[in-house]
Amino acid sequence: AERPPPRPGETLDPGLCTLALLSSTTNDPAGAEGSDSSGDEGPELLPSEETVAAAEGRGTVVLEAISRAAPDRPATRMGGRGAPLSQVFSRRLRWSALGVALAALSLVVASLLTTEDTAVHST
């Protein structure tokens, strides 16, 4: 996530880790004053913690942790069972597998009706 430079008196939320320091844009928020040729004030990839702490007036790109909000429920053990099908296979794949199974079953039924043979020979 891109974070703007902190305002005076504001502390910088570091995130998990700083991926880049952006160009110095304290005097020009549009970013025209900072470029690759800005020397020490230019953008810097994977800076050290000391460099980040010393960089005032510079925006940062930080890594953030994003997690899905799950309902509060006690953790359950699988107890020897595998993962639920809804987590392993998508809904589209499950419907497709059902369609293939129904198509195969309909071919067996059609074979039984047209050949008048036993079910063992029609499968």
JSON list of C-alpha atoms in Angstrom, two decimals:
[
{"chain": "A", "resi": 1, "resn": "ALA", "atom": "CA", "xyz": [0.00, 0.00, 0.00]},
{"chain": "A", "resi": 2, "resn": "GLU", "atom": "CA", "xyz": [1.24, 3.47, -0.75]},
{"chain": "A", "resi": 3, "resn": "ARG", "atom": "CA", "xyz": [1.39, 5.73, 2.28]},
{"chain": "A", "resi": 4, "resn": "PRO", "atom": "CA", "xyz": [1.74, 9.51, 2.00]},
{"chain": "A", "resi": 5, "resn": "PRO", "atom": "CA", "xyz": [4.35, 11.26, 4.14]},
{"chain": "A", "resi": 6, "resn": "PRO", "atom": "CA", "xyz": [3.15, 11.80, 7.71]},
{"chain": "A", "resi": 7, "resn": "ARG", "atom": "CA", "xyz": [2.01, 15.29, 8.67]},
{"chain": "A", "resi": 8, "resn": "PRO", "atom": "CA", "xyz": [3.89, 17.18, 11.37]},
{"chain": "A", "resi": 9, "resn": "GLY", "atom": "CA", "xyz": [3.18, 15.56, 14.75]},
{"chain": "A", "resi": 10, "resn": "GLU", "atom": "CA", "xyz": [1.87, 12.37, 13.11]},
{"chain": "A", "resi": 11, "resn": "THR", "atom": "CA", "xyz": [3.64, 9.04, 13.47]},
{"chain": "A", "resi": 12, "resn": "LEU", "atom": "CA", "xyz": [4.20, 6.78, 10.50]},
{"chain": "A", "resi": 13, "resn": "ASP", "atom": "CA", "xyz": [2.44, 3.41, 10.57]},
{"chain": "A", "resi": 14, "resn": "PRO", "atom": "CA", "xyz": [5.18, 1.12, 9.25]},
{"chain": "A", "resi": 15, "resn": "GLY", "atom": "CA", "xyz": [3.07, -1.81, 8.06]},
{"chain": "A", "resi": 16, "resn": "LEU", "atom": "CA", "xyz": [4.81, -5.19, 7.94]},
{"chain": "A", "resi": 17, "resn": "CYS", "atom": "CA", "xyz": [7.87, -3.88, 6.11]},
{"chain": "A", "resi": 18, "resn": "THR", "atom": "CA", "xyz": [8.80, -0.94, 3.90]},
{"chain": "A", "resi": 19, "resn": "LEU", "atom": "CA", "xyz": [9.27, -1.94, 0.28]},
{"chain": "A", "resi": 20, "resn": "ALA", "atom": "CA", "xyz": [10.25, 1.48, -1.09]},
{"chain": "A", "resi": 21, "resn": "LEU", "atom": "CA", "xyz": [10.83, 5.09, -0.14]},
{"chain": "A", "resi": 22, "resn": "LEU", "atom": "CA", "xyz": [9.26, 7.44, -2.64]},
{"chain": "A", "resi": 23, "resn": "SER", "atom": "CA", "xyz": [10.80, 10.65, -3.94]},
{"chain": "A", "resi": 24, "resn": "SER", "atom": "CA", "xyz": [10.81, 13.65, -1.66]},
{"chain": "A", "resi": 25, "resn": "THR", "atom": "CA", "xyz": [7.61, 15.58, -2.38]},
{"chain": "A", "resi": 26, "resn": "THR", "atom": "CA", "xyz": [7.24, 17.74, 0.71]},
{"chain": "A", "resi": 27, "resn": "ASN", "atom": "CA", "xyz": [7.25, 21.00, -1.24]},
{"chain": "A", "resi": 28, "resn": "ASP", "atom": "CA", "xyz": [5.36, 19.70, -4.26]},
{"chain": "A", "resi": 29, "resn": "PRO", "atom": "CA", "xyz": [2.71, 17.05, -3.43]},
{"chain": "A", "resi": 30, "resn": "ALA", "atom": "CA", "xyz": [2.18, 16.41, -7.14]},
{"chain": "A", "resi": 31, "resn": "GLY", "atom": "CA", "xyz": [5.63, 14.83, -7.18]},
{"chain": "A", "resi": 32, "resn": "ALA", "atom": "CA", "xyz": [7.40, 17.05, -9.72]},
{"chain": "A", "resi": 33, "resn": "GLU", "atom": "CA", "xyz": [10.42, 17.73, -7.49]},
{"chain": "A", "resi": 34, "resn": "GLY", "atom": "CA", "xyz": [11.42, 14.09, -6.89]},
{"chain": "A", "resi": 35, "resn": "SER", "atom": "CA", "xyz": [12.93, 11.93, -9.61]},
{"chain": "A", "resi": 36, "resn": "ASP", "atom": "CA", "xyz": [15.56, 9.26, -10.11]},
{"chain": "A", "resi": 37, "resn": "SER", "atom": "CA", "xyz": [18.22, 11.95, -10.42]},
{"chain": "A", "resi": 38, "resn": "SER", "atom": "CA", "xyz": [17.32, 13.56, -7.07]},
{"chain": "A", "resi": 39, "resn": "GLY", "atom": "CA", "xyz": [20.30, 12.00, -5.31]},
{"chain": "A", "resi": 40, "resn": "ASP", "atom": "CA", "xyz": [19.55, 11.00, -1.71]},
{"chain": "A", "resi": 41, "resn": "GLU", "atom": "CA", "xyz": [15.97, 12.25, -2.04]},
{"chain": "A", "resi": 42, "resn": "GLY", "atom": "CA", "xyz": [15.17, 10.00, -5.02]},
{"chain": "A", "resi": 43, "resn": "PRO", "atom": "CA", "xyz": [13.15, 6.80, -4.77]},
{"chain": "A", "resi": 44, "resn": "GLU", "atom": "CA", "xyz": [14.84, 3.87, -3.03]},
{"chain": "A", "resi": 45, "resn": "LEU", "atom": "CA", "xyz": [13.85, 0.22, -3.17]},
{"chain": "A", "resi": 46, "resn": "LEU", "atom": "CA", "xyz": [14.10, -2.03, -0.10]},
{"chain": "A", "resi": 47, "resn": "PRO", "atom": "CA", "xyz": [15.58, 0.58, 2.25]},
{"chain": "A", "resi": 48, "resn": "SER", "atom": "CA", "xyz": [17.04, -0.32, 5.64]},
{"chain": "A", "resi": 49, "resn": "GLU", "atom": "CA", "xyz": [15.08, 0.43, 8.82]},
{"chain": "A", "resi": 50, "resn": "GLU", "atom": "CA", "xyz": [17.50, 3.25, 9.67]},
{"chain": "A", "resi": 51, "resn": "THR", "atom": "CA", "xyz": [16.96, 4.87, 6.28]},
{"chain": "A", "resi": 52, "resn": "VAL", "atom": "CA", "xyz": [13.19, 4.67, 6.69]},
{"chain": "A", "resi": 53, "resn": "ALA", "atom": "CA", "xyz": [13.38, 6.19, 10.18]},
{"chain": "A", "resi": 54, "resn": "ALA", "atom": "CA", "xyz": [15.57, 9.04, 8.91]},
{"chain": "A", "resi": 55, "resn": "ALA", "atom": "CA", "xyz": [13.42, 9.78, 5.84]},
{"chain": "A", "resi": 56, "resn": "GLU", "atom": "CA", "xyz": [11.14, 12.67, 6.74]},
{"chain": "A", "resi": 57, "resn": "GLY", "atom": "CA", "xyz": [8.63, 14.04, 4.29]},
{"chain": "A", "resi": 58, "resn": "ARG", "atom": "CA", "xyz": [8.79, 11.03, 2.00]},
{"chain": "A", "resi": 59, "resn": "GLY", "atom": "CA", "xyz": [5.99, 8.67, 1.15]},
{"chain": "A", "resi": 60, "resn": "THR", "atom": "CA", "xyz": [6.46, 4.94, 1.43]},
{"chain": "A", "resi": 61, "resn": "VAL", "atom": "CA", "xyz": [5.22, 1.76, -0.18]},
{"chain": "A", "resi": 62, "resn": "VAL", "atom": "CA", "xyz": [4.65, -0.82, 2.56]},
{"chain": "A", "resi": 63, "resn": "LEU", "atom": "CA", "xyz": [3.57, -4.42, 2.73]},
{"chain": "A", "resi": 64, "resn": "GLU", "atom": "CA", "xyz": [0.28, -4.87, 4.58]},
{"chain": "A", "resi": 65, "resn": "ALA", "atom": "CA", "xyz": [-1.34, -8.01, 5.92]},
{"chain": "A", "resi": 66, "resn": "ILE", "atom": "CA", "xyz": [-4.85, -8.53, 4.60]},
{"chain": "A", "resi": 67, "resn": "SER", "atom": "CA", "xyz": [-6.96, -11.31, 6.00]},
{"chain": "A", "resi": 68, "resn": "ARG", "atom": "CA", "xyz": [-10.50, -12.42, 5.45]},
{"chain": "A", "resi": 69, "resn": "ALA", "atom": "CA", "xyz": [-12.80, -11.59, 8.32]},
{"chain": "A", "resi": 70, "resn": "ALA", "atom": "CA", "xyz": [-14.04, -14.93, 9.59]},
{"chain": "A", "resi": 71, "resn": "PRO", "atom": "CA", "xyz": [-16.81, -15.36, 12.13]},
{"chain": "A", "resi": 72, "resn": "ASP", "atom": "CA", "xyz": [-15.64, -16.04, 15.66]},
{"chain": "A", "resi": 73, "resn": "ARG", "atom": "CA", "xyz": [-15.94, -19.75, 16.16]},
{"chain": "A", "resi": 74, "resn": "PRO", "atom": "CA", "xyz": [-13.80, -22.29, 17.92]},
{"chain": "A", "resi": 75, "resn": "ALA", "atom": "CA", "xyz": [-11.19, -24.07, 15.88]},
{"chain": "A", "resi": 76, "resn": "THR", "atom": "CA", "xyz": [-12.26, -27.59, 15.04]},
{"chain": "A", "resi": 77, "resn": "ARG", "atom": "CA", "xyz": [-10.05, -30.50, 14.17]},
{"chain": "A", "resi": 78, "resn": "MET", "atom": "CA", "xyz": [-10.72, -32.39, 11.00]},
{"chain": "A", "resi": 79, "resn": "GLY", "atom": "CA", "xyz": [-10.68, -35.69, 12.91]},
{"chain": "A", "resi": 80, "resn": "GLY", "atom": "CA", "xyz": [-9.28, -37.71, 10.02]},
{"chain": "A", "resi": 81, "resn": "ARG", "atom": "CA", "xyz": [-11.56, -36.16, 7.41]},
{"chain": "A", "resi": 82, "resn": "GLY", "atom": "CA", "xyz": [-10.26, -34.33, 4.40]},
{"chain": "A", "resi": 83, "resn": "ALA", "atom": "CA", "xyz": [-11.04, -30.74, 3.55]},
{"chain": "A", "resi": 84, "resn": "PRO", "atom": "CA", "xyz": [-14.65, -29.94, 2.60]},
{"chain": "A", "resi": 85, "resn": "LEU", "atom": "CA", "xyz": [-15.33, -30.14, -1.13]},
{"chain": "A", "resi": 86, "resn": "SER", "atom": "CA", "xyz": [-16.35, -26.50, -1.22]},
{"chain": "A", "resi": 87, "resn": "GLN", "atom": "CA", "xyz": [-12.82, -25.49, -0.22]},
{"chain": "A", "resi": 88, "resn": "VAL", "atom": "CA", "xyz": [-11.02, -27.87, -2.57]},
{"chain": "A", "resi": 89, "resn": "PHE", "atom": "CA", "xyz": [-13.15, -27.58, -5.70]},
{"chain": "A", "resi": 90, "resn": "SER", "atom": "CA", "xyz": [-14.88, -24.49, -7.04]},
{"chain": "A", "resi": 91, "resn": "ARG", "atom": "CA", "xyz": [-18.64, -24.42, -7.49]},
{"chain": "A", "resi": 92, "resn": "ARG", "atom": "CA", "xyz": [-18.25, -24.38, -11.29]},
{"chain": "A", "resi": 93, "resn": "LEU", "atom": "CA", "xyz": [-16.03, -27.48, -11.20]},
{"chain": "A", "resi": 94, "resn": "ARG", "atom": "CA", "xyz": [-18.47, -29.35, -8.93]},
{"chain": "A", "resi": 95, "resn": "TRP", "atom": "CA", "xyz": [-21.39, -28.54, -11.27]},
{"chain": "A", "resi": 96, "resn": "SER", "atom": "CA", "xyz": [-19.29, -29.62, -14.28]},
{"chain": "A", "resi": 97, "resn": "ALA", "atom": "CA", "xyz": [-18.43, -32.95, -12.62]},
{"chain": "A", "resi": 98, "resn": "LEU", "atom": "CA", "xyz": [-22.12, -33.49, -11.84]},
{"chain": "A", "resi": 99, "resn": "GLY", "atom": "CA", "xyz": [-22.96, -32.77, -15.49]},
{"chain": "A", "resi": 100, "resn": "VAL", "atom": "CA", "xyz": [-20.39, -35.30, -16.73]},
{"chain": "A", "resi": 101, "resn": "ALA", "atom": "CA", "xyz": [-21.71, -37.94, -14.30]},
{"chain": "A", "resi": 102, "resn": "LEU", "atom": "CA", "xyz": [-25.31, -37.32, -15.41]},
{"chain": "A", "resi": 103, "resn": "ALA", "atom": "CA", "xyz": [-24.28, -37.52, -19.08]},
{"chain": "A", "resi": 104, "resn": "ALA", "atom": "CA", "xyz": [-22.56, -40.87, -18.45]},
{"chain": "A", "resi": 105, "resn": "LEU", "atom": "CA", "xyz": [-25.60, -42.15, -16.56]},
{"chain": "A", "resi": 106, "resn": "SER", "atom": "CA", "xyz": [-27.91, -41.08, -19.39]},
{"chain": "A", "resi": 107, "resn": "LEU", "atom": "CA", "xyz": [-25.71, -42.96, -21.89]},
{"chain": "A", "resi": 108, "resn": "VAL", "atom": "CA", "xyz": [-25.99, -46.10, -19.74]},
{"chain": "A", "resi": 109, "resn": "VAL", "atom": "CA", "xyz": [-29.78, -45.75, -19.61]},
{"chain": "A", "resi": 110, "resn": "ALA", "atom": "CA", "xyz": [-29.96, -45.13, -23.38]},
{"chain": "A", "resi": 111, "resn": "SER", "atom": "CA", "xyz": [-27.79, -48.20, -23.98]},
{"chain": "A", "resi": 112, "resn": "LEU", "atom": "CA", "xyz": [-30.03, -50.31, -21.74]},
{"chain": "A", "resi": 113, "resn": "LEU", "atom": "CA", "xyz": [-33.16, -49.20, -23.56]},
{"chain": "A", "resi": 114, "resn": "THR", "atom": "CA", "xyz": [-31.85, -49.52, -27.11]},
{"chain": "A", "resi": 115, "resn": "THR", "atom": "CA", "xyz": [-29.88, -52.79, -26.87]},
{"chain": "A", "resi": 116, "resn": "GLU", "atom": "CA", "xyz": [-32.23, -54.56, -24.45]},
{"chain": "A", "resi": 117, "resn": "ASP", "atom": "CA", "xyz": [-29.14, -56.03, -22.82]},
{"chain": "A", "resi": 118, "resn": "THR", "atom": "CA", "xyz": [-28.40, -56.43, -19.12]},
{"chain": "A", "resi": 119, "resn": "ALA", "atom": "CA", "xyz": [-26.98, -53.56, -17.07]},
{"chain": "A", "resi": 120, "resn": "VAL", "atom": "CA", "xyz": [-23.63, -55.35, -16.73]},
{"chain": "A", "resi": 121, "resn": "HIS", "atom": "CA", "xyz": [-23.11, -55.32, -20.49]},
{"chain": "A", "resi": 122, "resn": "SER", "atom": "CA", "xyz": [-24.25, -51.73, -20.96]},
{"chain": "A", "resi": 123, "resn": "THR", "atom": "CA", "xyz": [-21.68, -50.14, -18.63]}
]
